[in-house]
C-alpha cells in the first residue's frame, strides 16, 4: 500500500502523518506529480486560505494532476473545499470535482447575525455528523462527534455522504467516483476519526 | 449542535507536569505524555500544554516532548509558553502541535498575532490572557480586570476585555482567559469577565482558573457563556474524572461529546 499525502504548504500536515502512522500506514509526503500518480491512496489535507492554496496547486500544476487521479483520494477540511466548484473565500475558482459552491457561515447581507455571542465563526470544536451514507462510515454511528475547524461550508448537495448542523445544515462529507472528502478532521477526531481513516484505506 | 469542550491543561516545567495555586507553589503532577494519553482516552476534547520552564535552554526539549505527545494522542492540542516568533511556531507545528498560544510576546508586539495568523491561519493562534481584578486603585479608570504578563508577575494597565477585542481584530482564533484570582483556588471560574469577553468577541473563549467541582463547569458554560473550560488540578489529582463530568453536564442539558 503506497499512501501519499499531497504536501502543498497549506497548513500543518504533521498531525495527518501521525494519525496514519497510528493506524499502521506510513505515508509519503510529496508535491511531485509522478509520486502522487503512483500512489494507491492519496490524502489531500489542508488548513489555510483557499485562494493562496489554489494558486500554489496551479503553480505546481497539481490542479490537473489531482483532477485526473483514478485511485481513491480523500480530501480533508480545506482539501475538501478545494475539491468543490468555488469558494467565497477570496472568490476562488476551485477544482470542481464536486459541483458545489463553498460559502461563508455569515451571510454578507447579515453580518450582525454572528454578533449575538452565541453563534461564533469559525466553528471550532466537536459537532455531530448524521445522514451517513458511505462505506467510509462503516462502524461509525449516526450522530457521532467529529472535530471541526472552519468558517466556510459546502451547501447540501447530491454528493453528500454526511450532514452537520451549525447555523444551518450543510454537507460535511462528500463522495463522487474515486473522490472522498470531509470537512471535519478525522485525524483529530479520537477513535471515530481513526475508524474513518481505516475505512478509507480499506476501500 | 457544537458541544462545549473540556480541556485539561498541563503546565510543563523541565519536562514534568506541575501545578500551583495563584500561579505559585508548584508541585509535581506527573509525566506529561502519560497524562496526555490518559486524558485523551478518558474523553477530553482537547489538551493544552503550557511550558513554564525558566530558560530558553530548557525549552529546546519542548519540541521533542510535543513530538512524542503528537504521535500518541488523537485529539487536538495547543502548545504555549514563551513563544516569540514565527520560527518558534513553525518548530512546534512541525513537531505536531495543532495550535499555539501566545501571551506576553503578543502583548508587547501585537503584530506577532497578525503575522502568525497570516502565516498559519487564525485557527492556529490562541491568544492567552492572564488577568486579575485590580482593586488597588492604581488604574486610572478605576478597578477592572487587567492584563498581567510574564506568568502573572507583571501588571499592565490594559483591560482584559479591550485586549481580547484587539486580539480578535489582529487575527487570534480563540481566547484562553485565565483568572489569576481564581487559579488553583477551586472556588469556581471568574464568571463575570468570562461572560463579558465571550459576548464581546466572535471567537471562542476558553475559560480557565478556578474549577473545583462539577457545578463550576456548568456555571461557566451557562452563566459565563464560555465555549470551553480548561482545568488542571481537579483532573491531575483525580478529584473529578472527565467521564463523570461529562455525564453530569449532559444531565444538566449542556451539550458535550460523550
Short mmCIF file of C-alpha atoms in Angstrom, two decimals:
data_model
loop_
_atom_site.label_atom_id
_atom_site.label_comp_id
_atom_site.label_asym_id
_atom_site.label_seq_id
_atom_site.Cartn_x
_atom_site.Cartn_y
_atom_site.Cartn_z
CA UNK A 1 0.00 0.00 0.00
CA UNK A 2 1.52 3.27 -1.10
CA UNK A 3 -0.08 6.27 0.59
CA UNK A 4 0.84 9.78 -0.47
CA UNK A 5 -0.11 12.95 1.38
CA UNK A 6 -0.16 15.89 -1.02
CA UNK A 7 2.20 18.42 0.53
CA UNK A 8 1.27 21.84 -0.82
CA UNK A 9 2.24 24.04 2.09
CA UNK A 10 -1.34 24.56 3.22
CA UNK A 11 -1.01 24.29 6.93
CA UNK A 12 0.04 21.60 9.29
CA UNK A 13 0.12 18.10 7.86
CA UNK A 14 2.14 16.58 10.68
CA UNK A 15 -0.99 15.58 12.57
CA UNK A 16 -2.29 13.72 9.49
CA UNK A 17 1.02 11.88 9.22
CA UNK A 18 0.90 10.88 12.87
CA UNK A 19 -2.73 9.73 12.58
CA UNK A 20 -1.93 7.49 9.60
CA UNK A 21 1.05 6.02 11.44
CA UNK A 22 -1.22 5.19 14.36
CA UNK A 23 -3.38 3.05 12.04
CA UNK A 24 -0.34 1.35 10.56
CA UNK A 25 0.05 3.36 7.33
CA UNK A 26 3.38 5.02 6.60
CA UNK A 27 2.64 7.91 4.23
CA UNK A 28 4.94 9.70 1.81
CA UNK A 29 4.71 13.49 1.77
CA UNK A 30 5.06 14.86 -1.73
CA UNK A 31 4.18 17.59 -4.20
CA UNK A 32 5.70 15.55 -7.04
CA UNK A 33 3.21 14.64 -9.80
CA UNK A 34 4.73 11.20 -10.51
CA UNK A 35 4.84 10.28 -6.86
CA UNK A 36 1.20 11.27 -6.40
CA UNK A 37 0.06 9.44 -9.56
CA UNK A 38 1.76 6.23 -8.45
CA UNK A 39 0.06 6.12 -5.06
CA UNK A 40 -2.61 3.54 -4.15
CA UNK A 41 -4.33 6.05 -1.89
CA UNK A 42 -3.98 9.82 -1.83
CA UNK A 43 -4.68 12.16 1.08
CA UNK A 44 -5.36 15.80 0.24
CA UNK A 45 -5.27 17.69 3.55
CA UNK A 46 -5.11 21.41 4.13
CA UNK A 47 -5.67 24.18 6.58
CA UNK A 48 -5.47 27.76 5.45
CA UNK A 49 -6.80 30.20 2.91
CA UNK A 50 -8.43 28.96 -0.29
CA UNK A 51 -7.12 31.36 -2.94
CA UNK A 52 -3.45 31.08 -1.96
CA UNK A 53 -3.75 27.30 -1.68
CA UNK A 54 -5.29 27.11 -5.18
CA UNK A 55 -2.56 29.36 -6.53
CA UNK A 56 0.11 27.05 -5.15
CA UNK A 57 -1.60 23.99 -6.66
CA UNK A 58 -1.77 25.72 -10.05
CA UNK A 59 1.83 26.92 -9.91
CA UNK A 60 2.92 23.34 -9.27
CA UNK A 61 0.42 22.09 -11.90
CA UNK A 62 -1.06 19.86 -9.21
CA UNK A 63 -4.58 21.01 -10.09
CA UNK A 64 -4.67 18.87 -13.23
CA UNK A 65 -2.81 16.02 -11.53
CA UNK A 66 -5.49 15.82 -8.82
CA UNK A 67 -8.40 16.04 -11.26
CA UNK A 68 -7.02 13.17 -13.34
CA UNK A 69 -6.39 10.77 -10.45
CA UNK A 70 -8.24 7.44 -10.64
CA UNK A 71 -7.27 5.97 -7.27
CA UNK A 72 -9.18 6.84 -4.07
CA UNK A 73 -8.41 10.32 -2.82
CA UNK A 74 -9.52 11.72 0.50
CA UNK A 75 -9.72 15.50 0.96
CA UNK A 76 -9.75 16.95 4.45
CA UNK A 77 -11.03 20.39 5.52
CA UNK A 78 -9.59 22.93 3.07
CA UNK A 79 -8.76 19.93 0.87
CA UNK A 80 -12.48 19.19 0.67
CA UNK A 81 -13.36 22.79 -0.11
CA UNK A 82 -10.78 22.91 -2.89
CA UNK A 83 -12.41 19.84 -4.47
CA UNK A 84 -15.63 21.85 -4.77
CA UNK A 85 -16.54 24.23 -7.57
CA UNK A 86 -15.77 27.56 -5.97
CA UNK A 87 -15.20 29.21 -2.62
CA UNK A 88 -16.37 32.55 -1.30
CA UNK A 89 -13.02 32.73 0.46
CA UNK A 90 -11.01 35.01 -1.80
CA UNK A 91 -13.61 34.42 -4.57
CA UNK A 92 -11.70 31.36 -5.62
CA UNK A 93 -12.37 29.05 -8.50
CA UNK A 94 -11.59 25.58 -7.18
CA UNK A 95 -11.02 22.14 -8.72
CA UNK A 96 -14.68 21.44 -9.48
CA UNK A 97 -14.81 17.72 -8.75
CA UNK A 98 -17.96 18.37 -6.74
CA UNK A 99 -20.27 20.84 -8.47
CA UNK A 100 -20.94 22.66 -5.20
CA UNK A 101 -20.22 26.20 -4.04
CA UNK A 102 -18.45 26.77 -0.72
CA UNK A 103 -19.92 29.65 1.26
CA UNK A 104 -19.10 31.62 4.39
CA UNK A 105 -21.18 30.92 7.50
CA UNK A 106 -22.04 34.58 7.83
CA UNK A 107 -24.10 35.96 5.01
CA UNK A 108 -22.57 39.21 3.72
CA UNK A 109 -26.08 40.68 3.99
CA UNK A 110 -26.43 39.88 7.68
CA UNK A 111 -23.06 40.36 9.35
CA UNK A 112 -24.81 41.21 12.62
CA UNK A 113 -26.20 37.69 12.83
CA UNK A 114 -22.97 36.42 14.34
CA UNK A 115 -22.70 39.09 16.98
CA UNK A 116 -25.04 37.52 19.48
CA UNK A 117 -22.17 35.87 21.30
CA UNK A 118 -23.95 32.57 20.72
CA UNK A 119 -23.02 31.91 17.13
CA UNK A 120 -19.31 32.15 16.60
CA UNK A 121 -17.46 31.89 13.33
CA UNK A 122 -15.31 29.96 12.63
CA UNK A 123 -16.87 26.87 14.11
CA UNK A 124 -14.24 25.33 16.38
CA UNK A 125 -14.94 22.13 18.24
CA UNK A 126 -16.85 18.86 18.22
CA UNK A 127 -20.11 18.55 16.33
CA UNK A 128 -22.39 15.68 15.34
CA UNK A 129 -22.46 14.12 11.88
CA UNK A 130 -25.58 12.38 10.56
CA UNK A 131 -27.27 11.01 7.41
CA UNK A 132 -24.18 8.86 6.94
CA UNK A 133 -24.21 7.25 3.52
CA UNK A 134 -20.90 5.63 2.64
CA UNK A 135 -18.69 2.64 3.49
CA UNK A 136 -16.37 5.35 4.80
CA UNK A 137 -18.62 5.42 7.87
CA UNK A 138 -18.76 1.66 8.49
CA UNK A 139 -18.73 1.11 12.24
CA UNK A 140 -19.37 4.81 12.93
CA UNK A 141 -22.74 5.56 14.44
CA UNK A 142 -25.21 8.27 13.41
CA UNK A 143 -24.67 11.46 15.43
CA UNK A 144 -21.05 10.62 16.20
CA UNK A 145 -18.95 13.65 17.13
CA UNK A 146 -16.12 14.83 14.89
CA UNK A 147 -13.71 17.75 15.31
CA UNK A 148 -14.36 20.78 13.09
CA UNK A 149 -12.43 24.00 12.48
CA UNK A 150 -13.86 26.08 9.64
CA UNK A 151 -15.55 29.31 8.64
CA UNK A 152 -16.76 28.14 5.21
CA UNK A 153 -19.08 25.25 4.36
CA UNK A 154 -20.30 23.25 1.37
CA UNK A 155 -24.03 23.60 0.68
CA UNK A 156 -26.15 20.47 0.95
CA UNK A 157 -25.90 18.63 -2.35
CA UNK A 158 -26.35 15.35 -4.19
CA UNK A 159 -22.82 14.14 -3.36
CA UNK A 160 -23.38 14.46 0.37
CA UNK A 161 -22.48 11.39 2.44
CA UNK A 162 -22.74 13.16 5.82
CA UNK A 163 -24.51 16.22 7.16
CA UNK A 164 -23.76 18.57 10.05
CA UNK A 165 -25.62 21.50 11.54
CA UNK A 166 -24.01 24.76 12.56
CA UNK A 167 -26.11 27.86 11.95
CA UNK A 168 -27.61 25.81 9.11
CA UNK A 169 -27.48 22.27 7.72
CA UNK A 170 -24.61 21.60 5.36
CA UNK A 171 -22.71 18.72 3.77
CA UNK A 172 -19.76 17.75 5.92
CA UNK A 173 -18.60 14.83 3.79
CA UNK A 174 -18.78 14.23 0.05
CA UNK A 175 -18.27 11.37 -2.38
CA UNK A 176 -18.17 11.11 -6.16
CA UNK A 177 -16.37 8.36 -8.09
CA UNK A 178 -12.91 7.96 -6.56
CA UNK A 179 -13.09 11.26 -4.66
CA UNK A 180 -13.97 11.33 -0.96
CA UNK A 181 -13.82 14.32 1.33
CA UNK A 182 -14.65 15.52 4.82
CA UNK A 183 -14.93 18.99 6.30
CA UNK A 184 -14.00 17.74 9.77
CA UNK A 185 -10.60 16.46 10.82
CA UNK A 186 -10.67 12.65 11.22
CA UNK A 187 -7.01 12.81 12.23
CA UNK A 188 -8.07 14.78 15.33
CA UNK A 189 -11.42 13.12 15.99
CA UNK A 190 -10.43 10.48 18.52
CA UNK A 191 -11.34 6.83 17.83
CA UNK A 192 -14.24 7.67 15.48
CA UNK A 193 -11.86 9.63 13.25
CA UNK A 194 -9.35 6.79 13.31
CA UNK A 195 -12.07 4.38 12.25
CA UNK A 196 -12.92 6.58 9.27
CA UNK A 197 -9.29 6.73 8.15
CA UNK A 198 -9.03 2.95 8.47
CA UNK A 199 -12.18 2.60 6.37
CA UNK A 200 -10.67 4.79 3.66
CA UNK A 201 -7.60 2.58 3.49
CA UNK A 202 -9.82 -0.50 3.24
CA UNK A 203 -11.83 0.86 0.29
CA UNK B 1 -25.03 21.43 17.85
CA UNK B 2 -21.49 22.32 18.70
CA UNK B 3 -20.53 20.75 22.02
CA UNK B 4 -18.85 22.52 24.92
CA UNK B 5 -15.24 21.45 25.26
CA UNK B 6 -13.50 20.10 28.36
CA UNK B 7 -9.78 20.81 28.19
CA UNK B 8 -7.22 19.51 30.69
CA UNK B 9 -4.20 21.78 30.89
CA UNK B 10 -0.70 20.54 31.54
CA UNK B 11 1.78 23.09 32.84
CA UNK B 12 5.20 21.78 31.87
CA UNK B 13 8.39 22.59 33.74
CA UNK B 14 11.64 20.84 32.85
CA UNK B 15 9.69 18.06 31.12
CA UNK B 16 7.33 17.34 34.04
CA UNK B 17 3.74 18.37 34.70
CA UNK B 18 3.42 20.81 37.58
CA UNK B 19 0.56 22.70 39.18
CA UNK B 20 0.44 25.65 41.53
CA UNK B 21 -2.00 27.91 43.30
CA UNK B 22 -2.43 31.51 42.11
CA UNK B 23 0.50 30.81 39.73
CA UNK B 24 2.82 29.91 42.65
CA UNK B 25 3.75 26.97 44.94
CA UNK B 26 4.29 24.46 42.15
CA UNK B 27 4.00 20.76 42.85
CA UNK B 28 4.69 17.76 40.65
CA UNK B 29 1.70 16.24 38.87
CA UNK B 30 3.26 13.53 36.75
CA UNK B 31 4.64 12.62 33.33
CA UNK B 32 3.04 14.78 30.60
CA UNK B 33 2.96 12.04 27.96
CA UNK B 34 1.25 9.55 30.28
CA UNK B 35 -1.23 12.18 31.42
CA UNK B 36 -1.94 13.22 27.81
CA UNK B 37 -2.74 9.64 26.81
CA UNK B 38 -4.87 9.16 29.91
CA UNK B 39 -6.89 12.31 29.20
CA UNK B 40 -7.43 11.64 25.54
CA UNK B 41 -8.67 8.13 26.36
CA UNK B 42 -10.91 9.48 29.11
CA UNK B 43 -12.75 11.70 26.64
CA UNK B 44 -11.00 15.07 26.90
CA UNK B 45 -11.95 17.18 23.90
CA UNK B 46 -8.62 18.89 23.58
CA UNK B 47 -5.40 19.37 25.53
CA UNK B 48 -3.32 22.43 26.30
CA UNK B 49 0.38 22.32 27.19
CA UNK B 50 1.95 25.42 28.67
CA UNK B 51 5.70 25.39 29.05
CA UNK B 52 6.64 27.38 32.10
CA UNK B 53 10.34 26.44 32.11
CA UNK B 54 12.50 29.30 33.20
CA UNK B 55 15.16 29.33 30.49
CA UNK B 56 15.47 29.11 26.74
CA UNK B 57 17.91 26.25 27.12
CA UNK B 58 15.38 24.04 28.87
CA UNK B 59 12.81 24.98 26.27
CA UNK B 60 14.64 23.22 23.46
CA UNK B 61 13.41 19.94 24.82
CA UNK B 62 9.84 21.15 24.39
CA UNK B 63 9.59 20.34 20.69
CA UNK B 64 10.79 16.78 21.40
CA UNK B 65 8.11 16.43 24.02
CA UNK B 66 5.49 17.82 21.62
CA UNK B 67 6.55 15.29 19.03
CA UNK B 68 6.18 12.44 21.50
CA UNK B 69 2.73 13.60 22.56
CA UNK B 70 1.52 14.23 19.00
CA UNK B 71 2.41 10.74 17.90
CA UNK B 72 0.33 9.24 20.70
CA UNK B 73 -2.89 11.24 21.02
CA UNK B 74 -5.80 11.59 18.59
CA UNK B 75 -7.38 14.83 19.78
CA UNK B 76 -6.32 18.44 19.06
CA UNK B 77 -3.74 20.08 21.26
CA UNK B 78 -2.34 23.52 21.85
CA UNK B 79 1.18 24.37 22.95
CA UNK B 80 2.18 27.64 24.59
CA UNK B 81 4.79 29.25 26.74
CA UNK B 82 7.49 31.68 25.69
CA UNK B 83 6.54 31.80 22.00
CA UNK B 84 8.05 34.89 20.41
CA UNK B 85 8.39 34.33 16.68
CA UNK B 86 7.15 32.68 13.51
CA UNK B 87 10.14 30.33 13.78
CA UNK B 88 9.14 29.22 17.29
CA UNK B 89 5.69 28.35 15.96
CA UNK B 90 6.99 26.62 12.85
CA UNK B 91 9.07 24.29 15.03
CA UNK B 92 6.15 23.43 17.30
CA UNK B 93 3.69 22.84 14.45
CA UNK B 94 6.27 20.75 12.68
CA UNK B 95 6.58 18.71 15.85
CA UNK B 96 2.85 18.01 15.72
CA UNK B 97 1.09 20.77 17.68
CA UNK B 98 -2.28 21.78 16.20
CA UNK B 99 -2.44 25.25 17.70
CA UNK B 100 -0.12 27.51 19.62
CA UNK B 101 -0.89 30.03 22.30
CA UNK B 102 0.80 33.38 22.66
CA UNK B 103 0.74 35.66 25.67
CA UNK B 104 3.43 38.13 26.80
CA UNK B 105 5.24 38.47 23.46
CA UNK B 106 1.95 39.14 21.68
CA UNK B 107 1.05 41.85 24.17
CA UNK B 108 4.42 43.54 23.72
CA UNK B 109 4.38 43.09 19.95
CA UNK B 110 0.74 42.77 18.82
CA UNK B 111 1.84 42.37 15.19
CA UNK B 112 3.03 38.88 16.19
CA UNK B 113 -0.63 37.79 16.22
CA UNK B 114 -1.30 39.05 12.70
CA UNK B 115 1.96 37.57 11.45
CA UNK B 116 1.13 34.16 12.87
CA UNK B 117 -2.49 34.30 11.67
CA UNK B 118 -1.31 35.29 8.19
CA UNK B 119 1.26 32.54 8.02
CA UNK B 120 -0.56 29.65 9.75
CA UNK B 121 -4.21 30.74 9.83
CA UNK B 122 -6.28 32.15 12.69
CA UNK B 123 -7.50 28.69 13.70
CA UNK B 124 -3.97 28.02 14.86
CA UNK B 125 -3.49 31.11 17.03
CA UNK B 126 -4.81 31.12 20.58
CA UNK B 127 -4.41 34.37 22.49
CA UNK B 128 -3.81 33.59 26.16
CA UNK B 129 -4.73 36.38 28.56
CA UNK B 130 -3.85 36.21 32.26
CA UNK B 131 -5.98 38.60 34.23
CA UNK B 132 -6.60 39.75 37.77
CA UNK B 133 -9.22 42.07 39.20
CA UNK B 134 -7.24 45.07 40.34
CA UNK B 135 -8.75 46.57 43.46
CA UNK B 136 -5.71 48.60 44.43
CA UNK B 137 -6.98 51.64 42.61
CA UNK B 138 -3.78 52.15 40.65
CA UNK B 139 -5.70 52.11 37.43
CA UNK B 140 -6.77 55.50 36.19
CA UNK B 141 -10.25 54.41 35.13
CA UNK B 142 -10.94 52.57 38.37
CA UNK B 143 -10.89 48.91 39.29
CA UNK B 144 -11.09 46.41 36.48
CA UNK B 145 -9.83 43.09 35.15
CA UNK B 146 -6.33 43.95 33.92
CA UNK B 147 -3.89 42.05 31.73
CA UNK B 148 -0.88 40.58 33.50
CA UNK B 149 2.28 39.39 31.79
CA UNK B 150 5.29 37.16 32.44
CA UNK B 151 3.31 34.39 34.07
CA UNK B 152 1.33 36.92 36.07
CA UNK B 153 4.32 38.70 37.56
CA UNK B 154 3.85 41.98 35.70
CA UNK B 155 0.66 44.02 35.73
CA UNK B 156 -0.27 46.24 32.82
CA UNK B 157 -2.89 48.98 32.70
CA UNK B 158 -4.79 47.38 29.82
CA UNK B 159 -8.23 45.96 30.42
CA UNK B 160 -8.50 42.24 29.59
CA UNK B 161 -11.74 42.97 27.70
CA UNK B 162 -10.05 45.55 25.44
CA UNK B 163 -7.10 43.27 24.78
CA UNK B 164 -9.39 40.36 23.85
CA UNK B 165 -11.25 42.55 21.33
CA UNK B 166 -7.96 43.82 19.89
CA UNK B 167 -6.62 40.28 19.73
CA UNK B 168 -9.60 39.15 17.68
CA UNK B 169 -9.09 42.02 15.25
CA UNK B 170 -5.42 41.13 14.91
CA UNK B 171 -6.38 37.60 13.89
CA UNK B 172 -6.46 35.43 17.01
CA UNK B 173 -8.74 32.41 16.53
CA UNK B 174 -9.53 31.75 20.19
CA UNK B 175 -9.11 33.45 23.56
CA UNK B 176 -7.75 31.48 26.51
CA UNK B 177 -8.77 33.56 29.52
CA UNK B 178 -7.15 32.72 32.86
CA UNK B 179 -8.23 34.44 36.02
CA UNK B 180 -5.24 34.56 38.36
CA UNK B 181 -7.60 35.37 41.24
CA UNK B 182 -9.32 32.05 40.71
CA UNK B 183 -6.36 29.92 39.56
CA UNK B 184 -5.88 26.85 41.73
CA UNK B 185 -8.33 28.16 44.35
CA UNK B 186 -11.08 25.72 43.30
CA UNK B 187 -13.84 28.19 44.07
CA UNK B 188 -15.25 28.38 40.57
CA UNK B 189 -14.39 30.25 37.39
CA UNK B 190 -14.44 34.05 37.06
CA UNK B 191 -17.90 34.17 35.53
CA UNK B 192 -18.38 37.91 35.04
CA UNK B 193 -15.26 38.65 33.00
CA UNK B 194 -15.63 35.40 31.06
CA UNK B 195 -19.17 36.38 30.08
CA UNK B 196 -18.17 39.93 29.21
CA UNK B 197 -15.41 38.80 26.90
CA UNK B 198 -17.35 35.93 25.39
CA UNK B 199 -20.17 38.29 24.44
CA UNK B 200 -17.81 40.94 23.11
CA UNK B 201 -15.85 38.76 20.69
CA UNK B 202 -16.94 36.49 17.87
CA UNK B 203 -14.31 33.81 18.52
CA UNK B 204 -14.46 31.01 21.09
CA UNK B 205 -13.45 31.76 24.67
CA UNK B 206 -11.79 29.10 26.78
CA UNK B 207 -12.30 29.84 30.48
CA UNK B 208 -9.51 28.89 32.83
CA UNK B 209 -8.80 29.13 36.53
CA UNK B 210 -10.89 28.08 39.49
CA UNK B 211 -12.52 24.75 38.65
CA UNK B 212 -13.17 22.88 41.88
CA UNK B 213 -16.42 20.98 41.46
CA UNK B 214 -18.58 19.83 38.60
CA UNK B 215 -21.07 22.64 39.07
CA UNK B 216 -18.30 25.16 38.36
CA UNK B 217 -18.13 23.79 34.81
CA UNK B 218 -21.87 24.02 34.41
CA UNK B 219 -21.82 27.62 35.64
CA UNK B 220 -19.03 28.71 33.33
CA UNK B 221 -20.90 27.35 30.31
CA UNK B 222 -24.30 28.77 31.29
CA UNK B 223 -23.58 31.93 33.30
CA UNK B 224 -20.07 32.55 31.95
CA UNK B 225 -21.02 31.84 28.30
CA UNK B 226 -17.70 30.07 27.78
CA UNK B 227 -17.22 27.84 24.74
CA UNK B 228 -14.72 25.63 26.51
CA UNK B 229 -13.48 25.13 30.04
CA UNK B 230 -9.91 24.40 30.98
CA UNK B 231 -8.73 22.93 34.24
CA UNK B 232 -5.66 21.28 35.71
CA UNK B 233 -5.63 20.39 39.41
CA UNK B 234 -9.03 18.74 39.56
CA UNK B 235 -8.04 16.42 36.72
CA UNK B 236 -4.40 15.79 37.67
CA UNK B 237 -5.24 14.93 41.24
CA UNK B 238 -8.29 12.90 40.19
CA UNK B 239 -10.80 14.97 42.10
CA UNK B 240 -13.00 15.00 39.01
CA UNK B 241 -12.93 12.29 36.33
CA UNK B 242 -13.76 13.50 32.83
CA UNK B 243 -16.41 10.82 32.04
CA UNK B 244 -18.26 11.69 35.29
CA UNK B 245 -18.05 15.39 34.50
CA UNK B 246 -19.47 14.88 31.02
CA UNK B 247 -22.32 12.71 32.29
CA UNK B 248 -23.13 15.41 34.83
CA UNK B 249 -23.11 18.17 32.20
CA UNK B 250 -25.20 16.08 29.82
CA UNK B 251 -27.80 15.56 32.57
CA UNK B 252 -27.83 19.31 33.06
CA UNK B 253 -28.67 19.87 29.39
CA UNK B 254 -25.22 21.07 28.37
CA UNK B 255 -24.14 19.66 25.04
CA UNK B 256 -20.96 17.63 25.47
CA UNK B 257 -19.29 14.89 23.46
CA UNK B 258 -19.89 11.56 25.18
#
